[in-house]
Each structure stands twice: as C-alpha cells, then as structure tokens.
Amino acid sequence: MIRSALMTVMTSAAVKAGRGLKRDYGEVENLQVSLKGPSDFVTAADRKAERVVHDELAKARPGYSFLMEESGAETGTDTTHRWLVDPLDGTTNFLHGVPVFAISIALEREGQIVAGVVYNPITDDMFVAEKGQGAWLNNRRLRVAARTDLSEALIGTGVPHLGKASQHPKFKVELSSVMARVHNIRRFGAASLDLCFVAAGRLDAYWERGLAPWDVAAGIIMVREAGGYITDADGGGDMLDKGSVCAGNETMHRRLLGLINKT
Ligand code: IPD
Ligand code: CA
Ligand code: CA
Ligand code: CA
C-alpha cells in the first residue's frame, strides 16, 4: 500500500465523505432527490459528500484548483495542481440500494494525472494509485488480468440512461459487435469502479462513452499502474476531453478497440 503524505490526504478525504454516504445510504428514502436533466438524478448525499471532500483537500493543500461534478470548476492560486472529484459515482445504484458506488478523487499535476483514489464505503474497498508506485486495493498490489482470448473475456461497459441514448448512436452497434465475440458483458454502474475492476483483473476490459473527467480520472492511473493500457474509445489519449475510455491488458485493449471501431 502507498503511504505517502499525498495518499493520506486523499484517502482520509474519501473515508470522511464515505462515512456520510454510508449513513445516507441507510436512509435513502428520506433523501432529497432532484433532476439535473432527463433521468439524471442528484441527491443531497452527492452534494454533502462533495463539500466534505472539497473542504478536506483544500485544508490539506491550500490553493489547489478543483473540478467537481456538482459544483464545477474552482480556480485556485495554484493552477498547476487540480483535483478531479466525483463525490458519488454510481448515484443510480445508491438510490436503488445497490451497494456499488464510490467516491473518486484524482490529482492532476501540469495536466498529468499523478494520483487516484476510489473508495466504496459499503464494502470498505479502497483502491489507490500513485505514479510509479503501483495500484493497490487495501493492502494488495493490483495487476490487470492476463487473459487474451476474447471468447473467455468478461467485458464491462456503460449503458446510457434515458434521455442520453440519442447522444450515443453507435452504442447498440458496438454492443452487438462485442457481444458476438466475448464470453459476457457486465454493467456495474460506476465508471470509476469499472476501471478499478480492470486494474484488479476482475474485468478483462472495459469501454464506455459519454463520461465526464471526474468519472475516469482516478481510474485511468489505477489501470496504468496495474500494468494496463487505456485510451479513449477511438484509440487516442484524449480520455478526459472526449469522455470515452477503452481499457484492458495490451492485447485485450487492442482487441476490444478493434471490435468497437469495426463499423
Ligand atoms: C455515472 C456512472 C455510470 C456511467 C454514467 C455516469 P454518476 O456517474 O459512472 O456508470 O455510466 O455515465 O454519469 O452520475 O453516478 O456519478
Ligand atoms: Ca451524476
Ligand atoms: Ca460519475
Ligand atoms: Ca457523481
């Protein structure tokens, strides 16, 4: 496990916000829920957790900039450092009582992601990665799966919610092309965890479009530090700008990229 001062800052913020999320999860029926767009839900729990993460990080590293899902961008006095924060990745799962959600925090230095933390407060799974220090789940070092045969592969993806499907006209074509070749497909519902599952070798590969920078920033370094390959869904390096990812070991990444770009 990485025990740097930076990791302590990031994991402490995630644990503190996680305590609140766990409490709110137990009383989800009393939570205030609102819509940001068609079928795009946000709860008081998302906003509270974001405040906690923001305040903890700002206290430990004054002046760093932020990009957060619920409150947007905050330019600090230090623009070479930026936190990317998704306070509750997997809101739909949270609302439905499915214990698959996480707090995702990444740190960018001069445009490069240098550290990431993804924490599921229900399972107490803490995924951490720091540049050059490997990726870890609690005290266990992570490594992407070694499998290379598509017919044996378990592949993760994301399905656009109601009102978002029209923005992803290619998805159905991609899905049927992947389904025709792989062992099976999973949709867990939290992009940050999907990427951690690739890092941990639980998923052989994963692709998704229509994502935001805070969904994937921490997961990107997790996959890389676990020896995996990650690009945008077109094979380039613009994951944050394009909001798409394709990840796996070198061979699986190349094979999945080939399948989704066949048409
Ligand atoms: C969502 C989750 C989901 C992905 C969506 C995201 P949220 O994030 O990561 O897996 O398919 O595109 O918006 O809104 O629950 O933080
Ligand atoms: Ca959201
Ligand atoms: Ca998210
Ligand atoms: Ca979120």
XYZ file of C-alpha atoms in Angstrom, residues 7-177:
171
model
C -2.160 9.359 -0.311
C -3.019 10.011 3.337
C -4.683 13.295 2.346
C -6.680 11.657 -0.447
C -7.718 8.516 1.417
C -8.699 10.496 4.542
C -10.953 12.769 2.478
C -12.561 9.721 0.838
C -13.095 7.934 4.168
C -14.636 11.013 5.761
C -17.048 11.560 2.864
C -17.703 7.812 2.812
C -18.961 7.869 6.396
C -21.656 10.361 5.386
C -22.589 8.402 2.273
C -22.927 5.205 4.280
C -25.276 6.913 6.725
C -27.365 8.439 3.922
C -27.460 5.092 2.085
C -29.140 3.591 5.141
C -31.872 6.227 4.990
C -32.073 6.772 1.284
C -35.871 7.050 1.337
C -35.609 10.308 3.334
C -33.092 11.930 0.984
C -33.888 14.908 -1.132
C -33.572 13.914 -4.808
C -33.580 16.292 -7.770
C -33.042 16.118 -11.524
C -30.152 17.768 -13.363
C -31.587 16.714 -16.737
C -33.850 13.949 -18.069
C -33.216 10.870 -15.870
C -30.065 12.478 -14.410
C -30.526 12.315 -10.635
C -28.614 14.077 -7.888
C -29.214 13.751 -4.154
C -28.371 15.760 -1.070
C -25.837 12.986 -0.355
C -23.860 13.789 -3.542
C -23.653 17.461 -2.553
C -22.751 16.794 1.081
C -20.018 14.334 0.141
C -18.605 16.801 -2.366
C -18.428 19.512 0.306
C -16.602 17.169 2.687
C -14.056 16.106 0.045
C -13.543 19.688 -1.097
C -13.003 21.036 2.412
C -10.612 18.239 3.440
C -8.491 18.609 0.292
C -8.480 22.417 0.450
C -7.382 22.304 4.096
C -4.505 19.913 3.360
C -3.357 21.548 0.090
C -4.432 25.201 0.116
C -4.658 26.871 -3.293
C -5.008 23.795 -5.499
C -7.687 24.075 -8.206
C -10.741 21.813 -8.448
C -13.050 20.228 -10.995
C -16.056 18.714 -9.238
C -19.191 17.124 -10.629
C -21.728 19.063 -8.578
C -20.078 22.477 -8.077
C -17.990 22.637 -11.227
C -14.590 24.270 -11.580
C -12.799 26.284 -8.922
C -9.591 28.028 -9.912
C -7.141 28.213 -7.041
C -3.939 30.212 -6.660
C -2.082 27.078 -7.813
C -3.267 26.189 -11.313
C -0.586 23.534 -11.872
C -2.451 21.280 -9.437
C -6.078 20.295 -9.929
C -8.276 17.860 -8.008
C -10.908 15.986 -10.029
C -13.718 14.885 -7.750
C -16.764 12.695 -8.204
C -18.263 12.614 -4.697
C -20.687 9.810 -5.507
C -20.044 7.787 -8.640
C -22.997 5.481 -9.142
C -25.876 7.651 -7.918
C -28.452 5.410 -9.608
C -27.136 2.377 -7.716
C -27.125 4.389 -4.473
C -30.764 5.386 -4.966
C -31.797 1.818 -5.712
C -29.998 0.318 -2.731
C -27.322 -1.355 -4.859
C -24.021 -1.187 -2.929
C -21.895 -0.400 -5.983
C -20.851 3.241 -5.761
C -17.705 5.142 -4.839
C -16.008 8.412 -4.112
C -13.463 9.140 -6.811
C -10.610 11.626 -6.336
C -7.716 12.255 -8.721
C -4.861 14.733 -8.685
C -3.515 16.290 -11.850
C -0.104 17.995 -11.907
C 0.637 20.078 -15.003
C -2.095 18.245 -16.890
C -0.890 14.729 -15.931
C -2.833 12.508 -13.551
C -0.387 11.631 -10.773
C -2.614 10.022 -8.138
C -6.063 8.474 -7.760
C -8.283 7.105 -5.024
C -11.590 5.256 -5.474
C -13.402 4.238 -2.300
C -16.556 2.157 -1.871
C -17.699 2.900 1.693
C -20.073 -0.086 1.829
C -17.518 -2.772 1.010
C -14.678 -0.662 2.504
C -12.677 -1.234 -0.680
C -10.013 1.455 -1.016
C -8.339 1.496 -4.438
C -5.256 3.736 -4.603
C -2.614 4.507 -7.211
C 0.232 6.956 -7.414
C 2.530 7.478 -10.404
C 5.377 4.962 -10.244
C 4.057 3.374 -7.016
C 1.625 0.779 -8.407
C -2.102 0.326 -7.881
C -3.452 -1.212 -4.698
C -6.693 -2.496 -3.225
C -6.359 -2.132 0.547
C -3.017 -3.896 1.112
C -2.941 -5.908 -2.092
C -0.988 -4.881 -5.195
C -3.109 -4.964 -8.332
C -2.335 -6.350 -11.756
C -4.601 -6.438 -14.804
C -5.821 -9.879 -15.939
C -3.503 -11.886 -18.199
C -6.285 -13.365 -20.372
C -6.012 -12.594 -24.084
C -8.740 -14.738 -25.627
C -11.873 -12.675 -26.330
C -14.121 -15.720 -26.071
C -13.090 -16.071 -22.398
C -13.269 -12.367 -21.597
C -15.622 -10.615 -19.192
C -16.073 -7.087 -20.513
C -17.520 -4.073 -18.709
C -19.392 -1.199 -20.291
C -21.903 1.550 -19.510
C -25.417 1.934 -20.889
C -26.677 5.487 -21.492
C -29.636 6.404 -19.285
C -32.988 7.629 -20.638
C -32.531 10.925 -22.442
C -28.850 10.251 -23.134
C -29.130 7.377 -25.599
C -29.564 9.678 -28.611
C -26.115 11.137 -27.882
C -24.574 7.715 -28.392
C -25.975 6.392 -31.667
C -23.089 3.932 -32.047
C -23.627 2.190 -28.726
C -26.074 -0.503 -29.906
C -23.835 -1.406 -32.830
C -20.776 -1.571 -30.579
C -22.619 -3.662 -28.021
C -23.771 -6.255 -30.535
C -20.330 -6.448 -32.103
